[in-house]
PDB file of C-alpha atoms in Angstrom:
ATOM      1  CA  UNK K   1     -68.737  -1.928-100.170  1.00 48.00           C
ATOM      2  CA  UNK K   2     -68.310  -5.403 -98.440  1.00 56.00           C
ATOM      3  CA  UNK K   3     -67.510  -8.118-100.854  1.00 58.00           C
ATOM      4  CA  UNK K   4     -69.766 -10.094-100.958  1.00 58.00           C
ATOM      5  CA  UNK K   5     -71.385 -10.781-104.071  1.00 61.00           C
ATOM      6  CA  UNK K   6     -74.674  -9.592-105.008  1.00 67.00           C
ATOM      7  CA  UNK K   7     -76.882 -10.732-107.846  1.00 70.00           C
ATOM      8  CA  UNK K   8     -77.541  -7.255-110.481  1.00 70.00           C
ATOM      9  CA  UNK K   9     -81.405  -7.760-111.024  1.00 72.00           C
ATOM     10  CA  UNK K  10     -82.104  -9.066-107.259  1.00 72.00           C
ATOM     11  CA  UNK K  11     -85.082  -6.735-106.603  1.00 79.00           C
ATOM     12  CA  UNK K  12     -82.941  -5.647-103.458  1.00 76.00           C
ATOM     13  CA  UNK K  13     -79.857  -4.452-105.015  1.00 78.00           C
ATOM     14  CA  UNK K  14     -82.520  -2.414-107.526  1.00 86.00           C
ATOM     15  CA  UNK K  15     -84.130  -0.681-104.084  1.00 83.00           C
ATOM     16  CA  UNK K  16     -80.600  -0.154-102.980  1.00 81.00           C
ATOM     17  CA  UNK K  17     -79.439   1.675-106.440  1.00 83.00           C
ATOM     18  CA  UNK K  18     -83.176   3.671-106.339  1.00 88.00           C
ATOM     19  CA  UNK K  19     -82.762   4.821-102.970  1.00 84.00           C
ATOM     20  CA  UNK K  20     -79.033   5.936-103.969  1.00 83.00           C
ATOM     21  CA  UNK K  21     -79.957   7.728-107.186  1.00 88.00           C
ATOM     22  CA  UNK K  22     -82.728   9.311-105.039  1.00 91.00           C
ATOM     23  CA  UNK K  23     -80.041  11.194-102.818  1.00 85.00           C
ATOM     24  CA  UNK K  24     -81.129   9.397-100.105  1.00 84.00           C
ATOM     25  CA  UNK K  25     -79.192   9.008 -96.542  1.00 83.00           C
ATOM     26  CA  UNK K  26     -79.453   5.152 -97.214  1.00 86.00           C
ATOM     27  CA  UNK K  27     -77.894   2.254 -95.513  1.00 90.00           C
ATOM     28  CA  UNK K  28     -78.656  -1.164 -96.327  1.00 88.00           C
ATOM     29  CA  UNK K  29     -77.968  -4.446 -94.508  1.00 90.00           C
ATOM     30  CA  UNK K  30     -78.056  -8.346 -96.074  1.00 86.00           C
ATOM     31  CA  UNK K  31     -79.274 -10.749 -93.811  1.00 87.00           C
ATOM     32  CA  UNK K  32     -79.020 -14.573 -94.217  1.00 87.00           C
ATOM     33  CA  UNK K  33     -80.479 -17.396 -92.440  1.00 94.00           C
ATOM     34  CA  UNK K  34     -82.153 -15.764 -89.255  1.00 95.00           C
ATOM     35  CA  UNK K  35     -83.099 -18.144 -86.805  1.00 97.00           C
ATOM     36  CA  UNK K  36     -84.593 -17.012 -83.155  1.00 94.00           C
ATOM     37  CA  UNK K  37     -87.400 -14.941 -80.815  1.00 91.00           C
ATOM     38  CA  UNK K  38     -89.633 -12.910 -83.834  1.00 91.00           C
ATOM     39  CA  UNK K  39     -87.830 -14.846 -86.589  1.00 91.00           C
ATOM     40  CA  UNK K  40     -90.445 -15.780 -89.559  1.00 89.00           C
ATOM     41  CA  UNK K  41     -88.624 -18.236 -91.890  1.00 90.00           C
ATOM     42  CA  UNK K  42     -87.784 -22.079 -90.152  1.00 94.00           C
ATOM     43  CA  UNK K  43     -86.831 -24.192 -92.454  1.00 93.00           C
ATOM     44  CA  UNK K  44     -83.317 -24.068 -92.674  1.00 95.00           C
ATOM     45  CA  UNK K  45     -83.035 -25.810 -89.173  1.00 98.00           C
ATOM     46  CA  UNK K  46     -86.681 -27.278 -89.227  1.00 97.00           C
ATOM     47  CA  UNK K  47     -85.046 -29.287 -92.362  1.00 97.00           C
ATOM     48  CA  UNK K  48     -82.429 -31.490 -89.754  1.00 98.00           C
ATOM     49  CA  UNK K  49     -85.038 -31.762 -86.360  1.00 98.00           C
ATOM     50  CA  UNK K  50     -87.595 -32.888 -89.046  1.00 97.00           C
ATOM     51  CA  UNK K  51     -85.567 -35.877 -90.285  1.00 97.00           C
ATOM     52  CA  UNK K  52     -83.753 -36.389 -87.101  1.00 98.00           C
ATOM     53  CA  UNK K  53     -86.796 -37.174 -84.994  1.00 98.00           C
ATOM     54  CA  UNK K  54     -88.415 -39.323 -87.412  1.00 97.00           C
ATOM     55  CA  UNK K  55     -85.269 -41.351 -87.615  1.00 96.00           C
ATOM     56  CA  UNK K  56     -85.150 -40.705 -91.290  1.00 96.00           C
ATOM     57  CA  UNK K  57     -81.245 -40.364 -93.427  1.00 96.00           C
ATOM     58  CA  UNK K  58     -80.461 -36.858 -93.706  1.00 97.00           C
ATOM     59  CA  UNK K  59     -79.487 -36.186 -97.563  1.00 96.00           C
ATOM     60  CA  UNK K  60     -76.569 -33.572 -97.268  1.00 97.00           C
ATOM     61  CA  UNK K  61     -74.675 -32.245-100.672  1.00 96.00           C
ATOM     62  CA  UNK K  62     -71.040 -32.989-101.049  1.00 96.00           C
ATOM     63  CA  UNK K  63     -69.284 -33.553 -98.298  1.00 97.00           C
ATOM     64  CA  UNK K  64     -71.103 -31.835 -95.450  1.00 97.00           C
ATOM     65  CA  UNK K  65     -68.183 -29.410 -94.623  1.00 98.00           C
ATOM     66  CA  UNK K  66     -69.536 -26.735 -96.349  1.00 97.00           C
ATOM     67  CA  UNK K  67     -70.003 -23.831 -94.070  1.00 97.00           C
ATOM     68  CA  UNK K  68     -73.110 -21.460 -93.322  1.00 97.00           C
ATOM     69  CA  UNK K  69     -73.703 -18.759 -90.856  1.00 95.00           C
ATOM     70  CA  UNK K  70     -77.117 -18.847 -88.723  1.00 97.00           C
ATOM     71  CA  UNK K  71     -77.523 -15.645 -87.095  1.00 97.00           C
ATOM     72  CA  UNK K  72     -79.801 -15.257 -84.108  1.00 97.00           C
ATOM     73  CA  UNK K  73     -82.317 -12.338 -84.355  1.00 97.00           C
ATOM     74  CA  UNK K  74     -81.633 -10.670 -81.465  1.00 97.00           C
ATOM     75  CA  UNK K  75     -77.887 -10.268 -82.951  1.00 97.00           C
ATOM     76  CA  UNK K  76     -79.704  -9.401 -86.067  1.00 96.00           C
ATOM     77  CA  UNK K  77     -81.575  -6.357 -83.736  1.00 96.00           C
ATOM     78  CA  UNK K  78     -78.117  -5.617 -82.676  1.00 96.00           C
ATOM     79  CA  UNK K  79     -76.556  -4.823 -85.663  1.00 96.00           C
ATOM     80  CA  UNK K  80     -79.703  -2.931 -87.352  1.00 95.00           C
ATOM     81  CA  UNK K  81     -79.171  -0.458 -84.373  1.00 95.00           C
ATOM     82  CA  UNK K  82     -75.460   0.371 -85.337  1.00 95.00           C
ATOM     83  CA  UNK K  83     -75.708   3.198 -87.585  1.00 93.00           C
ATOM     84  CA  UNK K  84     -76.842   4.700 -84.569  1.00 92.00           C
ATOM     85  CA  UNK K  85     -73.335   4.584 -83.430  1.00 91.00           C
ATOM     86  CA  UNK K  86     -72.019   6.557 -85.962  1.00 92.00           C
ATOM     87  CA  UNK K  87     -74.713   7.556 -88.834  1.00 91.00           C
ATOM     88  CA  UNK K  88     -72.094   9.163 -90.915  1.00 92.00           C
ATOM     89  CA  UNK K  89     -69.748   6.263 -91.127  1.00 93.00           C
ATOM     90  CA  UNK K  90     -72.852   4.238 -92.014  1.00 92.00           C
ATOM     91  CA  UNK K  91     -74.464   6.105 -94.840  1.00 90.00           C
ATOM     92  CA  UNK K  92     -70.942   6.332 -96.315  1.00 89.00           C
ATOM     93  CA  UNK K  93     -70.120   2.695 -96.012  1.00 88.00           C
ATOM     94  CA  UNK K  94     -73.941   2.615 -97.149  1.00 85.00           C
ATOM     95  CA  UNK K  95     -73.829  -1.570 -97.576  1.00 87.00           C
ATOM     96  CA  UNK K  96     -73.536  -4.088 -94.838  1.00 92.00           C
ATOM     97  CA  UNK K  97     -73.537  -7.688 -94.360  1.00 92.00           C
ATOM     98  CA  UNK K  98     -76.026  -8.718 -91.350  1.00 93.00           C
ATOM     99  CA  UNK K  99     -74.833 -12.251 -89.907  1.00 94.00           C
ATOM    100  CA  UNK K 100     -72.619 -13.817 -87.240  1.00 95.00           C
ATOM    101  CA  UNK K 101     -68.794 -14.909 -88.118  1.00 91.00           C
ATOM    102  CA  UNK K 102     -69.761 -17.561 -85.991  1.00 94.00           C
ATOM    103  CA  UNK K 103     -69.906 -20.254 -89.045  1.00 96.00           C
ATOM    104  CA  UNK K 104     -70.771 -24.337 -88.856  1.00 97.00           C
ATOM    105  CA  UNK K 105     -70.754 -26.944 -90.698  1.00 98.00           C
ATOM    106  CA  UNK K 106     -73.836 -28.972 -92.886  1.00 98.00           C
ATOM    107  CA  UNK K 107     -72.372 -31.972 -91.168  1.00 98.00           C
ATOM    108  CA  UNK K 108     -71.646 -30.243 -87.888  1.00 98.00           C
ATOM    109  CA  UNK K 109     -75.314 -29.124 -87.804  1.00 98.00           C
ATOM    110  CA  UNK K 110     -77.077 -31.954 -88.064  1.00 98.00           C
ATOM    111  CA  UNK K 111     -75.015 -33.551 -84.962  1.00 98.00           C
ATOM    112  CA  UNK K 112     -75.780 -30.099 -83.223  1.00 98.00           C
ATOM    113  CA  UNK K 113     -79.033 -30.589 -83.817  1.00 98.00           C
ATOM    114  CA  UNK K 114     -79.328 -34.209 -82.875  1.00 98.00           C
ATOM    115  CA  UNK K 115     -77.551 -33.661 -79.409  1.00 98.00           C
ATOM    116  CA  UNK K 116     -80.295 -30.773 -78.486  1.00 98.00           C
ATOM    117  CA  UNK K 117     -83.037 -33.718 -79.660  1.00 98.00           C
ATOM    118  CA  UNK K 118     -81.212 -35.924 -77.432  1.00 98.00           C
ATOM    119  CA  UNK K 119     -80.196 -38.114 -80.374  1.00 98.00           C
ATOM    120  CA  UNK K 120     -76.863 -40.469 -79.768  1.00 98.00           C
ATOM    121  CA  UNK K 121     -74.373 -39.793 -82.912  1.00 97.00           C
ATOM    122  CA  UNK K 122     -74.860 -43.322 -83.742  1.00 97.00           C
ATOM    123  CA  UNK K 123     -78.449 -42.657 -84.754  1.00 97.00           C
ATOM    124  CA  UNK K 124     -77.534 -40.236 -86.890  1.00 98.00           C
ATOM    125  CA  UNK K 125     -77.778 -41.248 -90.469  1.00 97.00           C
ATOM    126  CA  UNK K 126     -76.181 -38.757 -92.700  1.00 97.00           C
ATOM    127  CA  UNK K 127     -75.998 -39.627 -96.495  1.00 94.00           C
ATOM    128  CA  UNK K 128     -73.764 -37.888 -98.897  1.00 96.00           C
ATOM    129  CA  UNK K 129     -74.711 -37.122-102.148  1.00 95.00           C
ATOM    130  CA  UNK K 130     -73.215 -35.255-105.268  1.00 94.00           C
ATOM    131  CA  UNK K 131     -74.939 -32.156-106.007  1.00 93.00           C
ATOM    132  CA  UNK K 132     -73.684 -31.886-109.112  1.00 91.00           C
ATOM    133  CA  UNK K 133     -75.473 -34.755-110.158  1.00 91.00           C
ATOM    134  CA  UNK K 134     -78.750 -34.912-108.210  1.00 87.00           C
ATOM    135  CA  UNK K 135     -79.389 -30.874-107.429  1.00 83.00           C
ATOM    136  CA  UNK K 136     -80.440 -29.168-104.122  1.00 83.00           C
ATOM    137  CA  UNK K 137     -83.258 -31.253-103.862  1.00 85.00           C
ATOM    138  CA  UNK K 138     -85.204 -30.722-100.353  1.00 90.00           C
ATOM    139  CA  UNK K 139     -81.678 -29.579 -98.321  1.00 94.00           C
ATOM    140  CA  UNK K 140     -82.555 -25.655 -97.667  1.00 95.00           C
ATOM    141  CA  UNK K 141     -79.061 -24.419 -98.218  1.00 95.00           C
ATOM    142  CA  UNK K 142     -76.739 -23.983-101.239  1.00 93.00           C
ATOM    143  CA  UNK K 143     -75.611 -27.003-101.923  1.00 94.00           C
ATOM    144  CA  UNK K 144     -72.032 -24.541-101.537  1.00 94.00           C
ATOM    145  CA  UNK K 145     -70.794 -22.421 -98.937  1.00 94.00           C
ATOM    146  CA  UNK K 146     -72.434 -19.773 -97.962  1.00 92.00           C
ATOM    147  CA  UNK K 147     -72.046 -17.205 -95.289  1.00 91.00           C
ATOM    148  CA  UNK K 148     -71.437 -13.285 -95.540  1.00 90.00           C
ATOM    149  CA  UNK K 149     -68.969 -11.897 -93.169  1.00 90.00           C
ATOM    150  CA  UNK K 150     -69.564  -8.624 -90.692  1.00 94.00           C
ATOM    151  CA  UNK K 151     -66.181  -7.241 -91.172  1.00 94.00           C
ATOM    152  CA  UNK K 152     -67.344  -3.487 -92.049  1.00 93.00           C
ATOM    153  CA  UNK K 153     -70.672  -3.211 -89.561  1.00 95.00           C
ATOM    154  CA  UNK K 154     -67.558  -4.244 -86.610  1.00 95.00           C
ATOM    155  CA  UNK K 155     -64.778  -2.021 -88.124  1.00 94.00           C
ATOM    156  CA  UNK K 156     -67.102   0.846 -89.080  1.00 94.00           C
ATOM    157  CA  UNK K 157     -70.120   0.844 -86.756  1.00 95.00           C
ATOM    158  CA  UNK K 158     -68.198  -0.804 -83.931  1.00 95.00           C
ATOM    159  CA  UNK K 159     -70.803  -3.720 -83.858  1.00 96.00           C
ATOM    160  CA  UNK K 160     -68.992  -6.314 -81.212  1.00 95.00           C
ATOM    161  CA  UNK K 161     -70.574  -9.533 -83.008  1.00 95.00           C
ATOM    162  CA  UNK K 162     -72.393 -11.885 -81.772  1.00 95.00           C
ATOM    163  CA  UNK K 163     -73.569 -12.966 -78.357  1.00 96.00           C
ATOM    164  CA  UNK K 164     -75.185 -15.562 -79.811  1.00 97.00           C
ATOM    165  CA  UNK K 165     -74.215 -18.979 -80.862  1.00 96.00           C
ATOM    166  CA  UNK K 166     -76.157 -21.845 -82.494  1.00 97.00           C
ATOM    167  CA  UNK K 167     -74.600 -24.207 -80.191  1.00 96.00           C
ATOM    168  CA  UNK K 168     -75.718 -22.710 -77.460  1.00 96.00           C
ATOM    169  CA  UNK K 169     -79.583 -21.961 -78.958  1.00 98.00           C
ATOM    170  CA  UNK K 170     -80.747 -24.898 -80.541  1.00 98.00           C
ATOM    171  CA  UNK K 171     -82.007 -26.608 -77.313  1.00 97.00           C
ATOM    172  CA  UNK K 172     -84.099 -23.556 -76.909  1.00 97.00           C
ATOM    173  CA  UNK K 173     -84.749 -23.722 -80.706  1.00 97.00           C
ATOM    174  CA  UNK K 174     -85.761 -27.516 -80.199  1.00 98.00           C
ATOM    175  CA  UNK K 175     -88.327 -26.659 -77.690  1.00 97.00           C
ATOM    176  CA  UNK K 176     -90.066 -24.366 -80.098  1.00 96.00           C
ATOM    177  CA  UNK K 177     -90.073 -26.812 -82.958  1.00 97.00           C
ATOM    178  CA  UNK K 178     -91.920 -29.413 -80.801  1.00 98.00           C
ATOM    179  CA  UNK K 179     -94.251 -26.112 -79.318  1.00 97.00           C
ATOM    180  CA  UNK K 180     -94.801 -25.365 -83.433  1.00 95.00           C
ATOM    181  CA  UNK K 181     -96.424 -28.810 -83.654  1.00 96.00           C
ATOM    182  CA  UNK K 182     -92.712 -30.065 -85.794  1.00 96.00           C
ATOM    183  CA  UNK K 183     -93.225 -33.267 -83.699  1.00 96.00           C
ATOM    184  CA  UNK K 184     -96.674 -33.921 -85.360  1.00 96.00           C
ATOM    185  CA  UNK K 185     -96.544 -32.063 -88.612  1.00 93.00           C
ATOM    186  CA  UNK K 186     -96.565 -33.693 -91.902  1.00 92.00           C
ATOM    187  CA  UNK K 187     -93.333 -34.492 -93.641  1.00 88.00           C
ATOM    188  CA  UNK K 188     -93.796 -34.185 -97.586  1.00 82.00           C
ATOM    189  CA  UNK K 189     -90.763 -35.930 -98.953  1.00 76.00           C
ATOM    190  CA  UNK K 190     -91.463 -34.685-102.520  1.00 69.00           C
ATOM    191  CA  UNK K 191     -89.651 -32.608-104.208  1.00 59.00           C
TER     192      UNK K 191
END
């Protein structure tokens, strides 16, 4: 299976092992951080455009370099459709990861970010902070790395990753934060 690790008593690795014992033709796939047309969950970017555009400090863990796949849903789309390349080859493989290789940056992001705001660097305020000793706090990633890698959906479904790269979407994704209301929308600071 790929390698990445999974926790025993997540619900979805208990589906997975019920749908095995079961006999069933099953293939699963483990998405992380979707952003894009259809996707449901903002947050994870939400988090920087909210801070940037209110010209508040932007707490990141450590030293920012950790590194974190956003996938775009339509690449997401892509790669649910693969077992339809080769059905056998995915029921045997039966476990996929479902992200880009495509990987940035904490730090890297919130400059991404800022240039599709049309933000200058030098009103970016980043502040560092030891996770160890304060926690996650607000930030809405692991205050680690953490990406999966599509190594087995490419080698055994012939998935040709990503056309998609954050880089390249987040002016797009800027416009619909402001069309969300992310402009106007109350900032809790709270944990």
């Amino acid at each position: 299976p790929e390698s990445t690790p999974i926790k025993a008593g997540a619900g979805q690795n208990l589906y997975d092992q019920a749908a095995v014992e079961a006999g069933l033709p099953y293939v699963s796939f483990r998405p992380q951080y979707i952003y894009g047309p259809k996707a449901n969950k903002y947050d994870y970017i939400d988090w920087y455009f909210d801070r940037l555009v209110r010209e508040l400090p932007l707490p990141i863990p450590e030293d920012g370099t950790q590194m974190v796949s956003l996938t775009n849903s339509e690449d997401v789309a892509s790669i649910l459709a693969s077992p339809l390349n080769d059905e056998a080859a995915a029921v045997e493989q039966r476990y996929f990861n479902c992200g880009t290789d495509d990987l940035v940056s904490y730090g890297d992001l919130a400059m991404l970010c800022a240039d599709a705001a049309g933000i200058a660097a030098d009103d970016v305020n980043i502040f560092y902070y030891d996770a160890a000793e304060l926690g996650k706090a607000q930030f809405p990633f692991r205050p680690t790395n953490f990406y999966v890698a599509p190594d087995m959906v490419k080698e055994k479904l012939g998935w040709p990753g990503s056309s998609h790269k954050i880089v390249e979407d987040l002016k797009t994704y800027y416009e619909g934060y402001k069309a969300r209301g992310g402009l106007e929308k109350q900032l809790s600071l709270s944990k």
